[in-house]
Amino acid sequence: MKRTKITDLFKPEYLGKEVCVMGWVRTRRGNKHVQFVALNDGSTVKNVQIVFDMTQFTDEQLKPITTGSSIKVDGVLVESMGKGQSVEVQAKSLEIFGTADPENYPLQKKGHTLEFLREKAHLRPRTNTFGAILRVRSALAFAIHKFFQERGFFYLNTPLITASDCEGAGAMFQVTTLDLNNIPKCDDGKVDYSADFFGKPTALTVSGQLEGELGATALGAIYTFGPTFRAENSNTPRHLSEFWMIEPEVAFFDITDNMDLAEDFIKYCIAYALEHCKDDIDFLAEHYDAELVDRLKFVLDNEFVRLTYTEGVKILEESGHKFEFPVYWGADLQSEHERFLVEEHFKKPVILTDYPKEIKAFYMKLNEDDKTVRAMDVLFPKIGEIIGGSEREENFDKLSKRIEELDIPMKDMWWYLDTRRFGTVPHAGFGLGFERLVLFVTGMTNIRDVIPFPRTPNNAEF
Ligand code: ATP
Ligand code: MN
C-alpha cells in the first residue's frame, strides 16, 4: 500500500480508510490488552496514535518498538476516543525498519535543553522543536522566492568564492589549495599566491551585493539568496560564521523605495508563516514564547517607525538609560541601543537612516551634508538589526574619491567601478540575514537553533 504522510491523515478524506504510515516512534505505552504508539514522520508537529490490539500482536513483536525506532504500520484510520487526538490508526500489520537501543539513543526523554540538543545536532531534527523550526525555515525560504518572483525580481546567483578583498563587511575565510605545511614564498618572504589555485588570494564571500549591483544594473531588479561567510570571532546569540543572506538590489530605487520594499518584504514573510505554519508556530509559542503570535501580528499591524540616526542618537542620549557601551553621535550602535529604541522607546520596529559615513561602507550614497550616507538598518524587537541596506553611490567621481579616502584596494575591483563608468543609474538594496528572520518568526533566542548545522567559532561538527 502507498504511504500516507501523517500530516494528510488529519484530512477528512482518509477517515475510515485503510492507510499505511511510516515514521519514528516517539513513545509507546499501554497494557497487556492494548498498546499505544505515538508516531511522527516529520511532515507535521502532530503525532498520530497507533493502536495495537494485543489479541492480534505479541509482546515479542512490539518489544523492539522503543523511542526512536522506525516502523511501518498498515491499518484503518478511525476517530479517536482518547484525549489529545482526533484520529488514530488501528494497526493490522507491523514492520520494523530499525531499532534504537534505549541505552544509547540520546533523545530518550522529552524536555531536553536546547544546549543539550546543540551537541546532538545530527539527531535534533527528530525532535518536535527542531521539526517545527526547520519546517518554518523551509516555508520562509519559499515565501522569500515567492515574494520576489511575484514582483518581477530575478534570482541571481553570486559567487561564493571571491577575490575582492574590500567588501569590508567582516573578516573573511581564506580559500586556498596551497600546502599549509609548505607554503611557497616570494623573494620578499610573502606568500606566493601565483602558485595558488586561482593565482591570487581568494576568500569565501561576506556578501553578494557587489555582484548583485552588476545584476540590478542590467536586469533592473534582482535578489540573491545564498550562503554567506564571516570569520568574525563574535560569539553572540545573533552571529553565525556561515549564514544565509537575501540581498535584493534594484535599479532606479532610492532609499525610500528601499525602505518600502524592506517593510513589505518582512511583513509578507511573517504573514506567510502565520498562514502556512500555524501548527508549528503554535507549538513553539506554547513551549518557548507565549507572546510569539502577538509579536508577529503586532509587526504586521504596525508601520515601522522611520527616523534618522541623528534623531535616534538624540533619543538614546536623552533617555537617561545606562548603557554598557557609550552612545554619542558617530558611535556605531550596539544591539542594546537598537533594542532600546525598538523595545523601550517606540515599541515598534524601527528603520534608522542616514548614518555617519565613517561607520558605514564605502559604496553608500553620500548625503548633501557630506557627513552622512543613505544607509538604512531595520531594527526588530528581540533581534536588533535584521536588515542592513542603503542607496548606493552612483556617481563615479564621488565613489572613487571615497575609495581613495579609505585607501581601499580596488585593483581587483575595476569591474565594480564599471557600473558607474558605463550607464550608471541610481540604485539601492539591502541584506537580510535569513537566520535572524527565522529567529524572529520562531521566537527562538539563539541563532544556533534556527539553522540545521550551525557554524560558529570552534564549532564545525556535523
Ligand atoms: P551586525 O551589526 O549585527 O553584526 P552587520 O552590520 O555586520 O550586522 P550587514 O553587513 O549589514 O550586517 O549584513 C546584512 C544582514 O546580515 C544583517 O542585517 C544581519 O541580518 C545579517 N548578518 C550579518 N552578520 C551576520 C552573522 N554573522 N550571522 C548571521 N546573520 C548576520
Ligand atoms: Mn550593522
CSV table of C-alpha atoms and ligand atoms in Angstrom, one decimal:
chain,number,residue,atom,x,y,z
A,1,MET,CA,0.0,0.0,0.0
A,2,LYS,CA,1.1,3.5,-0.7
A,3,ARG,CA,2.4,5.5,2.2
A,4,THR,CA,0.3,8.4,3.6
A,5,LYS,CA,2.1,11.3,5.3
A,6,ILE,CA,0.9,11.9,8.8
A,7,THR,CA,0.0,15.5,8.0
A,8,ASP,CA,-2.5,14.2,5.5
A,9,LEU,CA,-4.2,11.8,7.9
A,10,PHE,CA,-6.0,14.7,9.5
A,11,LYS,CA,-7.8,15.5,6.3
A,12,PRO,CA,-11.4,14.2,6.3
A,13,GLU,CA,-11.0,12.0,3.1
A,14,TYR,CA,-8.8,9.4,5.0
A,15,LEU,CA,-11.3,8.7,7.8
A,16,GLY,CA,-12.4,5.1,7.7
A,17,LYS,CA,-9.9,4.2,5.1
A,18,GLU,CA,-7.0,1.7,5.1
A,19,VAL,CA,-3.8,3.6,5.4
A,20,CYS,CA,-0.1,2.9,5.5
A,21,VAL,CA,2.1,5.1,7.8
A,22,MET,CA,5.8,5.1,8.3
A,23,GLY,CA,7.8,7.1,10.8
A,24,TRP,CA,9.8,7.3,14.0
A,25,VAL,CA,8.3,6.3,17.4
A,26,ARG,CA,8.1,9.0,19.9
A,27,THR,CA,6.6,6.9,22.8
A,28,ARG,CA,5.0,3.5,23.4
A,29,ARG,CA,2.7,2.9,26.4
A,30,GLY,CA,-0.2,0.7,27.3
A,31,ASN,CA,-1.0,-2.6,29.0
A,32,LYS,CA,-1.3,-6.3,28.1
A,33,HIS,CA,-4.6,-5.7,26.2
A,34,VAL,CA,-3.8,-2.6,24.2
A,35,GLN,CA,-0.6,-0.7,23.3
A,36,PHE,CA,-0.4,2.9,22.0
A,37,VAL,CA,2.4,4.2,19.9
A,38,ALA,CA,2.9,7.9,19.1
A,39,LEU,CA,4.4,8.1,15.7
A,40,ASN,CA,5.9,11.1,13.9
A,41,ASP,CA,7.2,11.2,10.3
A,42,GLY,CA,8.4,14.8,10.2
A,43,SER,CA,5.6,16.0,8.0
A,44,THR,CA,3.9,17.8,10.9
A,45,VAL,CA,4.5,18.5,14.5
A,46,LYS,CA,1.5,16.3,15.3
A,47,ASN,CA,2.0,12.7,16.1
A,48,VAL,CA,-0.5,10.0,15.0
A,49,GLN,CA,-1.5,7.5,17.6
A,50,ILE,CA,-1.2,3.8,16.5
A,51,VAL,CA,-3.4,1.4,18.5
A,52,PHE,CA,-2.2,-2.2,18.8
A,53,ASP,CA,-4.9,-4.6,19.9
A,54,MET,CA,-2.8,-7.2,21.7
A,55,THR,CA,-5.1,-10.1,20.7
A,56,GLN,CA,-3.6,-9.6,17.3
A,57,PHE,CA,0.0,-8.8,18.2
A,58,THR,CA,2.5,-10.5,20.5
A,59,ASP,CA,4.7,-8.8,23.2
A,60,GLU,CA,7.6,-10.2,21.3
A,61,GLN,CA,6.6,-8.3,18.2
A,62,LEU,CA,6.2,-5.0,19.9
A,63,LYS,CA,9.2,-5.2,22.2
A,64,PRO,CA,11.6,-3.6,19.7
A,65,ILE,CA,9.3,-0.5,19.4
A,66,THR,CA,11.2,1.9,21.7
A,67,THR,CA,11.6,5.7,21.4
A,68,GLY,CA,13.5,6.5,18.2
A,69,SER,CA,12.8,3.2,16.4
A,70,SER,CA,11.3,3.4,12.9
A,71,ILE,CA,8.3,1.4,11.8
A,72,LYS,CA,5.7,0.8,9.1
A,73,VAL,CA,2.1,0.2,10.0
A,74,ASP,CA,-0.9,-0.8,7.9
A,75,GLY,CA,-4.2,-0.2,9.5
A,76,VAL,CA,-7.5,1.6,9.5
A,77,LEU,CA,-7.8,5.3,10.3
A,78,VAL,CA,-10.7,5.8,12.8
A,79,GLU,CA,-12.0,8.6,15.0
A,80,SER,CA,-10.2,8.5,18.3
A,81,MET,CA,-12.0,8.2,21.7
A,82,GLY,CA,-8.9,9.2,23.6
A,83,LYS,CA,-8.0,12.7,24.6
A,84,GLY,CA,-5.4,14.7,22.7
A,85,GLN,CA,-6.0,13.4,19.2
A,86,SER,CA,-8.8,13.4,16.6
A,87,VAL,CA,-7.9,10.2,14.7
A,88,GLU,CA,-5.9,7.1,15.3
A,89,VAL,CA,-4.7,4.1,13.3
A,90,GLN,CA,-5.9,0.7,14.3
A,91,ALA,CA,-2.9,-1.4,13.4
A,92,LYS,CA,-3.3,-4.5,11.2
A,93,SER,CA,0.3,-5.2,10.4
A,94,LEU,CA,3.6,-4.0,11.6
A,95,GLU,CA,7.1,-3.9,10.1
A,96,ILE,CA,10.1,-2.6,12.0
A,97,PHE,CA,12.7,-0.8,9.9
A,98,GLY,CA,15.2,-0.1,12.6
A,99,THR,CA,15.5,-0.2,16.3
A,100,ALA,CA,17.0,2.4,18.6
A,101,ASP,CA,18.7,0.9,21.6
A,102,PRO,CA,17.3,2.7,24.7
A,103,GLU,CA,20.7,2.5,26.3
A,104,ASN,CA,22.3,4.6,23.6
A,105,TYR,CA,19.6,6.7,21.8
A,106,PRO,CA,20.2,10.2,23.1
A,107,LEU,CA,16.7,11.6,22.7
A,108,GLN,CA,15.0,9.4,25.2
A,109,LYS,CA,13.0,11.6,27.4
A,110,LYS,CA,11.2,14.7,26.4
A,111,GLY,CA,12.3,18.2,27.5
A,112,HIS,CA,16.0,18.2,26.6
A,113,THR,CA,17.5,21.7,26.8
A,114,LEU,CA,18.4,23.5,23.6
A,115,GLU,CA,22.0,23.5,24.8
A,116,PHE,CA,22.0,19.7,25.0
A,117,LEU,CA,20.4,19.4,21.6
A,118,ARG,CA,23.0,21.6,20.0
A,119,GLU,CA,25.5,18.8,20.9
A,120,LYS,CA,23.2,16.3,19.2
A,121,ALA,CA,22.6,18.4,16.1
A,122,HIS,CA,22.7,15.3,13.9
A,123,LEU,CA,19.6,14.0,15.7
A,124,ARG,CA,17.8,17.1,16.9
A,125,PRO,CA,15.8,17.5,13.7
A,126,ARG,CA,13.8,14.5,15.0
A,127,THR,CA,12.6,16.5,18.0
A,128,ASN,CA,9.3,18.3,17.9
A,129,THR,CA,11.0,21.6,18.5
A,130,PHE,CA,13.5,21.3,15.6
A,131,GLY,CA,11.0,19.7,13.3
A,132,ALA,CA,8.9,22.9,13.8
A,133,ILE,CA,11.8,25.2,13.4
A,134,LEU,CA,13.0,23.5,10.2
A,135,ARG,CA,9.6,23.4,8.7
A,136,VAL,CA,9.1,27.2,9.4
A,137,ARG,CA,12.5,27.8,7.9
A,138,SER,CA,11.6,26.0,4.8
A,139,ALA,CA,8.3,27.8,4.4
A,140,LEU,CA,10.1,31.2,4.9
A,141,ALA,CA,12.6,30.3,2.2
A,142,PHE,CA,9.8,29.6,-0.2
A,143,ALA,CA,8.0,32.8,0.8
A,144,ILE,CA,11.1,34.8,0.0
A,145,HIS,CA,11.3,33.4,-3.5
A,146,LYS,CA,7.6,33.9,-3.9
A,147,PHE,CA,7.7,37.5,-2.8
A,148,PHE,CA,10.4,38.5,-5.2
A,149,GLN,CA,9.2,36.3,-8.1
A,150,GLU,CA,5.7,37.8,-7.9
A,151,ARG,CA,7.2,41.3,-8.1
A,152,GLY,CA,9.4,40.6,-11.2
A,153,PHE,CA,12.7,40.3,-9.4
A,154,PHE,CA,15.2,37.8,-10.9
A,155,TYR,CA,17.1,35.3,-8.8
A,156,LEU,CA,20.8,36.0,-9.3
A,157,ASN,CA,23.4,33.6,-8.1
A,158,THR,CA,26.5,35.4,-7.0
A,159,PRO,CA,29.9,33.7,-6.4
A,160,LEU,CA,30.8,32.2,-3.1
A,161,ILE,CA,34.5,32.3,-3.8
A,162,THR,CA,35.7,35.9,-4.3
A,163,ALA,CA,38.9,37.7,-5.0
A,164,SER,CA,37.7,41.1,-3.9
A,165,ASP,CA,39.1,41.9,-0.5
A,166,CYS,CA,37.4,45.2,0.0
A,167,GLU,CA,33.8,44.3,0.8
A,168,GLY,CA,34.5,45.4,4.3
A,169,ALA,CA,31.5,43.6,5.8
A,170,GLY,CA,33.6,41.4,8.0
A,171,ALA,CA,36.6,39.2,8.3
A,172,MET,CA,36.9,36.6,5.5
A,173,PHE,CA,37.7,32.9,5.4
A,174,GLN,CA,40.6,32.3,3.0
A,175,VAL,CA,40.2,29.8,0.3
A,176,THR,CA,43.4,28.0,-0.8
A,177,THR,CA,44.8,24.8,-2.1
A,178,LEU,CA,48.4,25.6,-1.0
A,179,ASP,CA,50.0,23.1,1.2
A,180,LEU,CA,49.9,25.0,4.6
A,181,ASN,CA,52.9,23.0,5.8
A,182,ASN,CA,55.0,24.1,2.9
A,183,ILE,CA,53.8,27.5,1.7
A,184,PRO,CA,55.5,28.8,-1.5
A,185,LYS,CA,57.1,32.2,-0.8
A,186,CYS,CA,58.2,35.1,-2.9
A,187,ASP,CA,61.6,36.7,-2.6
A,188,ASP,CA,60.2,39.2,-0.1
A,189,GLY,CA,59.0,36.4,2.1
A,190,LYS,CA,55.4,36.9,1.4
A,191,VAL,CA,53.1,34.0,0.3
A,192,ASP,CA,53.4,33.4,-3.5
A,193,TYR,CA,49.8,33.3,-4.4
A,194,SER,CA,50.6,32.9,-8.1
A,195,ALA,CA,51.1,29.3,-7.1
A,196,ASP,CA,47.7,29.1,-5.6
A,197,PHE,CA,44.6,27.6,-7.3
A,198,PHE,CA,43.2,30.9,-8.6
A,199,GLY,CA,46.6,32.6,-9.0
A,200,LYS,CA,45.7,35.1,-6.4
A,201,PRO,CA,44.3,35.3,-2.8
A,202,THR,CA,40.7,34.3,-2.6
A,203,ALA,CA,38.2,34.0,0.2
A,204,LEU,CA,34.6,33.0,0.9
A,205,THR,CA,32.1,35.8,0.2
A,206,VAL,CA,30.8,38.0,3.0
A,207,SER,CA,28.1,39.5,0.8
A,208,GLY,CA,26.8,39.1,-2.7
A,209,GLN,CA,26.0,42.8,-3.0
A,210,LEU,CA,28.7,44.0,-5.3
A,211,GLU,CA,27.9,41.3,-7.9
A,212,GLY,CA,24.2,41.9,-7.1
A,213,GLU,CA,24.7,45.5,-8.3
A,214,LEU,CA,26.0,44.2,-11.6
A,215,GLY,CA,22.8,42.2,-12.0
A,216,ALA,CA,20.5,45.0,-10.9
A,217,THR,CA,22.1,47.5,-13.3
A,218,ALA,CA,21.3,45.0,-16.1
A,219,LEU,CA,18.1,43.2,-15.2
A,220,GLY,CA,16.6,46.0,-13.2
A,221,ALA,CA,15.7,44.1,-10.1
A,222,ILE,CA,17.4,41.0,-8.7
A,223,TYR,CA,17.7,39.2,-5.4
A,224,THR,CA,20.3,36.8,-4.2
A,225,PHE,CA,19.6,34.1,-1.6
A,226,GLY,CA,22.7,32.1,-0.6
A,227,PRO,CA,25.3,31.2,1.9
A,228,THR,CA,27.5,33.9,3.4
A,229,PHE,CA,30.6,33.5,5.5
A,230,ARG,CA,32.1,35.8,8.2
A,231,ALA,CA,35.1,34.9,10.2
A,232,GLU,CA,34.3,37.4,12.9
A,233,ASN,CA,35.1,35.9,16.3
A,234,SER,CA,31.9,37.1,17.8
A,235,ASN,CA,30.3,34.5,20.0
A,236,THR,CA,26.8,36.1,20.2
A,237,PRO,CA,23.3,34.7,20.0
A,238,ARG,CA,22.9,36.6,16.7
A,239,HIS,CA,26.0,35.8,14.8
A,240,LEU,CA,27.0,32.7,12.8
A,241,SER,CA,30.2,32.1,10.8
A,242,GLU,CA,28.1,30.7,8.0
A,243,PHE,CA,24.6,32.1,7.4
A,244,TRP,CA,22.2,32.6,4.6
A,245,MET,CA,21.6,36.1,3.2
A,246,ILE,CA,18.9,37.5,1.0
A,247,GLU,CA,20.1,40.6,-0.9
A,248,PRO,CA,17.7,42.4,-3.3
A,249,GLU,CA,19.2,45.1,-5.4
A,250,VAL,CA,17.1,47.4,-7.6
A,251,ALA,CA,17.9,49.9,-10.3
A,252,PHE,CA,16.2,53.3,-10.2
A,253,PHE,CA,15.4,52.9,-6.5
A,254,ASP,CA,16.1,55.5,-3.8
A,255,ILE,CA,16.3,54.9,-0.1
A,256,THR,CA,12.6,55.5,0.4
A,257,ASP,CA,11.7,52.8,-2.2
A,258,ASN,CA,14.2,50.6,-0.5
A,259,MET,CA,12.6,51.1,2.9
A,260,ASP,CA,9.2,50.4,1.5
A,261,LEU,CA,10.5,47.2,-0.1
A,262,ALA,CA,12.1,46.0,3.1
A,263,GLU,CA,9.0,46.6,5.2
A,264,ASP,CA,6.7,44.9,2.6
A,265,PHE,CA,9.1,42.0,2.3
A,266,ILE,CA,9.4,41.3,6.0
A,267,LYS,CA,5.7,41.6,6.6
A,268,TYR,CA,5.0,39.3,3.6
A,269,CYS,CA,7.3,36.6,5.1
A,270,ILE,CA,5.8,36.9,8.5
A,271,ALA,CA,2.2,36.7,7.2
A,272,TYR,CA,3.1,33.7,5.0
A,273,ALA,CA,4.5,31.9,8.1
A,274,LEU,CA,1.5,32.7,10.2
A,275,GLU,CA,-0.8,31.4,7.5
A,276,HIS,CA,1.1,28.3,6.5
A,277,CYS,CA,2.9,27.2,9.6
A,278,LYS,CA,0.2,27.6,12.2
A,279,ASP,CA,0.7,24.3,14.0
A,280,ASP,CA,4.5,24.7,14.2
A,281,ILE,CA,4.3,28.4,15.4
A,282,ASP,CA,1.6,27.4,17.9
A,283,PHE,CA,3.8,24.6,19.2
A,284,LEU,CA,6.8,26.9,19.6
A,285,ALA,CA,4.6,29.6,21.3
A,286,GLU,CA,3.3,27.1,23.7
A,287,HIS,CA,6.7,25.7,24.7
A,288,TYR,CA,9.0,28.6,24.4
A,289,ASP,CA,7.5,32.0,23.9
A,290,ALA,CA,3.9,32.7,24.9
A,291,GLU,CA,3.9,36.2,23.2
A,292,LEU,CA,5.2,34.9,19.9
A,293,VAL,CA,1.9,35.1,17.9
A,294,ASP,CA,1.0,38.5,19.3
A,295,ARG,CA,4.5,39.8,18.5
A,296,LEU,CA,4.3,38.6,14.9
A,297,LYS,CA,0.8,40.1,14.4
A,298,PHE,CA,2.0,43.3,16.0
A,299,VAL,CA,4.7,43.7,13.4
A,300,LEU,CA,2.1,43.1,10.6
A,301,ASP,CA,-0.3,45.6,12.0
A,302,ASN,CA,2.1,48.5,12.6
A,303,GLU,CA,4.0,50.8,10.3
A,304,PHE,CA,7.7,50.7,11.0
A,305,VAL,CA,9.0,53.9,12.6
A,306,ARG,CA,11.4,55.7,10.3
A,307,LEU,CA,13.9,58.2,11.7
A,308,THR,CA,17.5,59.3,11.2
A,309,TYR,CA,20.5,58.0,13.1
A,310,THR,CA,21.0,61.5,14.4
A,311,GLU,CA,17.4,61.6,15.8
A,312,GLY,CA,17.9,58.1,17.2
A,313,VAL,CA,21.2,59.0,19.0
A,314,LYS,CA,19.4,62.1,20.5
A,315,ILE,CA,16.7,59.9,21.9
A,316,LEU,CA,19.2,57.5,23.4
A,317,GLU,CA,21.3,60.3,24.9
A,318,GLU,CA,18.2,61.9,26.4
A,319,SER,CA,16.8,58.6,27.7
A,320,GLY,CA,18.9,58.7,30.8
A,321,HIS,CA,19.2,54.9,30.4
A,322,LYS,CA,22.6,53.4,31.4
A,323,PHE,CA,24.1,51.5,28.5
A,324,GLU,CA,27.0,49.2,28.6
A,325,PHE,CA,28.5,50.9,25.6
A,326,PRO,CA,28.6,54.7,25.4
A,327,VAL,CA,26.3,56.4,22.9
A,328,TYR,CA,27.2,59.6,21.1
A,329,TRP,CA,26.9,60.9,17.6
A,330,GLY,CA,29.4,58.9,15.5
A,331,ALA,CA,29.3,55.8,17.6
A,332,ASP,CA,28.3,52.5,15.9
A,333,LEU,CA,25.1,51.5,17.6
A,334,GLN,CA,25.2,48.3,19.6
A,335,SER,CA,22.5,45.8,19.9
A,336,GLU,CA,21.5,47.2,23.3
A,337,HIS,CA,20.9,50.7,21.7
A,338,GLU,CA,19.0,49.3,18.8
A,339,ARG,CA,16.8,47.2,21.2
A,340,PHE,CA,16.2,50.2,23.5
A,341,LEU,CA,14.8,52.2,20.6
A,342,VAL,CA,12.6,49.3,19.4
A,343,GLU,CA,11.5,47.7,22.7
A,344,GLU,CA,11.5,50.6,25.2
A,345,HIS,CA,11.1,53.8,23.2
A,346,PHE,CA,9.0,53.3,20.1
A,347,LYS,CA,7.7,49.8,20.9
A,348,LYS,CA,7.6,49.1,17.2
A,349,PRO,CA,10.1,48.0,14.5
A,350,VAL,CA,12.4,50.9,13.5
A,351,ILE,CA,14.2,51.9,10.4
A,352,LEU,CA,17.2,54.1,11.1
A,353,THR,CA,18.6,56.0,8.2
A,354,ASP,CA,21.4,58.4,7.3
A,355,TYR,CA,24.3,57.1,9.4
A,356,PRO,CA,27.7,58.9,9.7
A,357,LYS,CA,29.7,57.9,6.7
A,358,GLU,CA,32.6,56.8,8.9
A,359,ILE,CA,30.7,53.8,10.3
A,360,LYS,CA,29.2,52.6,7.0
A,361,ALA,CA,30.5,51.0,3.9
A,362,PHE,CA,32.3,52.9,1.1
A,363,TYR,CA,29.6,52.3,-1.5
A,364,MET,CA,26.8,54.1,0.3
A,365,LYS,CA,25.4,57.4,-1.2
A,366,LEU,CA,26.8,60.5,0.4
A,367,ASN,CA,24.2,63.0,1.6
A,368,GLU,CA,24.4,66.7,0.9
A,369,ASP,CA,25.7,67.3,4.4
A,370,ASP,CA,28.9,65.5,3.4
A,371,LYS,CA,28.8,63.7,6.8
A,372,THR,CA,26.1,61.1,6.5
A,373,VAL,CA,25.2,58.4,4.0
A,374,ARG,CA,21.9,57.0,2.8
A,375,ALA,CA,22.1,53.8,4.9
A,376,MET,CA,19.1,52.1,6.4
A,377,ASP,CA,19.1,49.5,9.2
A,378,VAL,CA,15.9,47.8,10.1
A,379,LEU,CA,15.7,47.1,13.8
A,380,PHE,CA,13.5,44.5,15.4
A,381,PRO,CA,12.3,43.6,18.8
A,382,LYS,CA,14.5,40.9,20.5
A,383,ILE,CA,16.8,40.8,17.4
A,384,GLY,CA,18.3,44.3,16.9
A,385,GLU,CA,19.5,44.7,13.3
A,386,ILE,CA,17.6,42.3,11.0
A,387,ILE,CA,18.3,44.2,7.7
A,388,GLY,CA,21.2,46.5,6.6
A,389,GLY,CA,21.0,48.3,3.3
A,390,SER,CA,21.5,51.6,1.5
A,391,GLU,CA,21.1,53.7,-1.6
A,392,ARG,CA,24.3,53.3,-3.4
A,393,GLU,CA,26.7,56.0,-4.6
A,394,GLU,CA,26.1,56.0,-8.3
A,395,ASN,CA,28.4,58.9,-9.1
A,396,PHE,CA,31.8,57.7,-10.4
A,397,ASP,CA,33.8,60.6,-9.1
A,398,LYS,CA,32.3,60.6,-5.6
A,399,LEU,CA,32.7,56.9,-5.3
A,400,SER,CA,36.3,57.0,-6.5
A,401,LYS,CA,37.1,59.8,-4.0
A,402,ARG,CA,35.6,57.7,-1.2
A,403,ILE,CA,37.6,54.7,-2.2
A,404,GLU,CA,40.8,56.8,-2.2
A,405,GLU,CA,40.0,58.3,1.2
A,406,LEU,CA,39.5,54.9,2.7
A,407,ASP,CA,42.5,53.5,0.9
A,408,ILE,CA,40.5,50.6,-0.3
A,409,PRO,CA,42.5,48.1,-2.5
A,410,MET,CA,40.5,48.4,-5.8
A,411,LYS,CA,42.9,46.7,-8.1
A,412,ASP,CA,40.8,43.6,-8.3
A,413,MET,CA,37.6,45.6,-8.3
A,414,TRP,CA,37.8,47.5,-11.6
A,415,TRP,CA,34.7,45.7,-12.7
A,416,TYR,CA,32.6,47.2,-9.9
A,417,LEU,CA,33.5,50.7,-10.9
A,418,ASP,CA,32.5,49.9,-14.5
A,419,THR,CA,28.8,50.0,-13.3
A,420,ARG,CA,29.4,53.7,-12.6
A,421,ARG,CA,31.6,54.3,-15.7
A,422,PHE,CA,29.0,53.0,-18.2
A,423,GLY,CA,25.3,53.8,-17.9
A,424,THR,CA,25.3,54.4,-14.2
A,425,VAL,CA,21.9,54.7,-12.5
A,426,PRO,CA,20.6,55.4,-9.0
A,427,HIS,CA,20.0,52.1,-7.2
A,428,ALA,CA,19.6,50.7,-3.8
A,429,GLY,CA,19.4,47.4,-2.0
A,430,PHE,CA,19.7,45.6,1.3
A,431,GLY,CA,20.7,42.4,3.0
A,432,LEU,CA,18.5,40.3,5.3
A,433,GLY,CA,20.1,37.7,7.4
A,434,PHE,CA,17.9,34.7,6.9
A,435,GLU,CA,18.5,33.2,10.3
A,436,ARG,CA,17.6,36.5,12.0
A,437,LEU,CA,14.3,36.3,10.3
A,438,VAL,CA,13.8,32.7,11.3
A,439,LEU,CA,14.8,33.6,14.9
A,440,PHE,CA,12.1,36.3,14.9
A,441,VAL,CA,9.4,34.1,13.4
A,442,THR,CA,10.1,31.1,15.6
A,443,GLY,CA,10.6,33.0,18.8
A,444,MET,CA,13.9,31.3,19.4
A,445,THR,CA,16.6,33.3,21.2
A,446,ASN,CA,19.8,31.7,19.9
A,447,ILE,CA,20.7,31.8,16.2
A,448,ARG,CA,22.4,28.3,16.6
A,449,ASP,CA,18.9,26.9,17.0
A,450,VAL,CA,17.4,28.1,13.7
A,451,ILE,CA,20.0,26.6,11.2
A,452,PRO,CA,20.3,22.9,10.9
A,453,PHE,CA,24.0,22.6,11.4
A,454,PRO,CA,25.4,25.9,12.8
A,455,ARG,CA,29.0,27.0,12.2
A,456,THR,CA,30.4,29.2,14.9
A,457,PRO,CA,33.9,29.8,16.3
A,458,ASN,CA,35.4,26.5,17.3
A,459,ASN,CA,32.4,24.5,16.1
A,460,ALA,CA,32.1,22.8,12.8
A,461,GLU,CA,30.8,19.5,14.0
A,462,PHE,CA,28.2,17.6,11.8
B,1,ATP,P1,25.7,43.2,12.9
B,1,ATP,O1,25.9,44.6,13.1
B,1,ATP,O2,24.5,42.6,13.5
B,1,ATP,O3,27.0,42.4,13.0
B,1,ATP,P2,26.3,43.7,10.1
B,1,ATP,O4,26.2,45.2,10.2
B,1,ATP,O5,27.6,43.1,10.1
B,1,ATP,O6,25.4,43.1,11.3
B,1,ATP,P3,25.5,43.6,7.4
B,1,ATP,O7,26.9,43.5,6.9
B,1,ATP,O8,24.7,44.8,7.1
B,1,ATP,O9,25.4,43.2,8.9
B,1,ATP,O10,24.7,42.3,6.8
B,1,ATP,C1,23.3,42.3,6.5
B,1,ATP,C2,22.5,41.4,7.4
B,1,ATP,O11,23.1,40.2,7.5
B,1,ATP,C3,22.4,41.9,8.8
B,1,ATP,O12,21.4,42.9,8.9
B,1,ATP,C4,22.0,40.7,9.5
B,1,ATP,O13,20.7,40.4,9.4
B,1,ATP,C5,22.8,39.6,8.8
B,1,ATP,N1,24.1,39.2,9.4
B,1,ATP,C6,25.2,39.9,9.4
B,1,ATP,N2,26.2,39.3,10.0
B,1,ATP,C7,25.6,38.1,10.4
B,1,ATP,C8,26.2,36.9,11.1
B,1,ATP,N3,27.5,36.8,11.5
B,1,ATP,N4,25.3,35.9,11.3
B,1,ATP,C9,24.0,35.9,10.9
B,1,ATP,N5,23.5,37.0,10.3
B,1,ATP,C10,24.3,38.0,10.0
B,2,MN,MN,25.3,46.6,11.5
